[in-house]
Amino acid sequence: MGSKVHVDMTDSSASDQNGLGFVTVLRDELKTSEGREPIPYDEHIANLMQKMANMQSEINRLRNLTNLSITLNTPLPEH
């Protein structure tokens, strides 16, 4: 079966790029089913954090575009 995962938002007031603060993940030892490798949680979490950073960058770009459009009083692009 899988392992239990506990997420602790240790410092939600911390300022970081995605606004989540520092996250500590505590987990039990990985257990494997017959013939299956354990899931590489560290790689998965790193991948998810990278995706969040990319999405935050896109959100900032769209926010800037929206503000510019409002300032110039022009319609936003469809895409």
Short mmCIF file of C-alpha atoms in Angstrom, two decimals:
data_model
loop_
_atom_site.label_atom_id
_atom_site.label_comp_id
_atom_site.label_asym_id
_atom_site.label_seq_id
_atom_site.Cartn_x
_atom_site.Cartn_y
_atom_site.Cartn_z
CA MET A 1 0.00 0.00 0.00
CA GLY A 2 1.10 3.67 0.01
CA SER A 3 2.56 5.72 2.78
CA LYS A 4 0.84 8.24 5.01
CA VAL A 5 1.71 11.84 4.20
CA HIS A 6 1.32 14.76 6.60
CA VAL A 7 1.73 18.31 5.33
CA ASP A 8 2.56 20.99 7.90
CA MET A 9 2.35 24.64 6.84
CA THR A 10 5.05 25.71 9.28
CA ASP A 11 5.25 29.37 8.31
CA SER A 12 2.22 30.52 6.35
CA SER A 13 3.23 34.16 6.82
CA ALA A 14 6.52 33.63 4.97
CA SER A 15 6.83 35.44 1.69
CA ASP A 16 7.67 33.26 -1.28
CA GLN A 17 6.89 33.17 -4.98
CA ASN A 18 3.74 31.06 -4.79
CA GLY A 19 2.42 32.44 -1.49
CA LEU A 20 2.36 29.09 0.28
CA GLY A 21 5.04 29.75 2.87
CA PHE A 22 7.36 26.94 3.82
CA VAL A 23 5.92 23.45 3.61
CA THR A 24 7.26 20.50 5.58
CA VAL A 25 6.22 17.05 4.43
CA LEU A 26 6.52 14.22 6.92
CA ARG A 27 5.91 10.67 5.76
CA ASP A 28 6.19 7.11 6.96
CA GLU A 29 8.62 4.73 5.30
CA LEU A 30 7.59 3.82 1.78
CA LYS A 31 5.93 0.44 1.39
CA THR A 32 5.82 -1.37 -1.92
CA SER A 33 3.30 -3.75 -3.39
CA GLU A 34 4.52 -6.97 -4.95
CA GLY A 35 6.47 -6.14 -8.11
CA ARG A 36 6.10 -2.34 -7.83
CA GLU A 37 8.69 0.29 -7.07
CA PRO A 38 7.97 3.01 -4.46
CA ILE A 39 6.74 6.34 -5.81
CA PRO A 40 9.57 8.91 -5.79
CA TYR A 41 7.72 11.50 -3.67
CA ASP A 42 10.62 13.98 -3.59
CA GLU A 43 10.73 14.10 -7.39
CA HIS A 44 6.94 14.37 -7.57
CA ILE A 45 6.88 17.25 -5.08
CA ALA A 46 9.71 19.03 -6.92
CA ASN A 47 7.77 18.61 -10.18
CA LEU A 48 4.59 20.01 -8.60
CA MET A 49 6.49 22.97 -7.12
CA GLN A 50 7.95 23.74 -10.57
CA LYS A 51 4.48 23.60 -12.12
CA MET A 52 3.19 25.96 -9.42
CA ALA A 53 6.04 28.40 -10.10
CA ASN A 54 5.25 28.28 -13.82
CA MET A 55 1.55 28.91 -13.15
CA GLN A 56 2.40 31.80 -10.81
CA SER A 57 4.53 33.31 -13.55
CA GLU A 58 1.62 33.00 -16.00
CA ILE A 59 -0.79 34.53 -13.46
CA ASN A 60 1.57 37.48 -12.97
CA ARG A 61 1.87 37.94 -16.75
CA LEU A 62 -1.92 37.94 -17.16
CA ARG A 63 -2.35 40.31 -14.21
CA ASN A 64 0.16 42.73 -15.76
CA LEU A 65 -1.56 42.46 -19.14
CA THR A 66 -4.95 43.11 -17.53
CA ASN A 67 -3.63 46.16 -15.66
CA LEU A 68 -2.05 47.50 -18.84
CA SER A 69 -5.28 46.95 -20.76
CA ILE A 70 -7.26 48.81 -18.09
CA THR A 71 -4.72 51.64 -18.08
CA LEU A 72 -4.82 51.96 -21.87
CA ASN A 73 -8.59 51.36 -21.98
CA THR A 74 -8.25 48.62 -24.59
CA PRO A 75 -10.01 45.24 -24.76
CA LEU A 76 -8.16 42.17 -23.57
CA PRO A 77 -7.03 39.66 -26.21
CA GLU A 78 -9.16 36.54 -26.63
CA HIS A 79 -6.31 34.12 -25.89
#
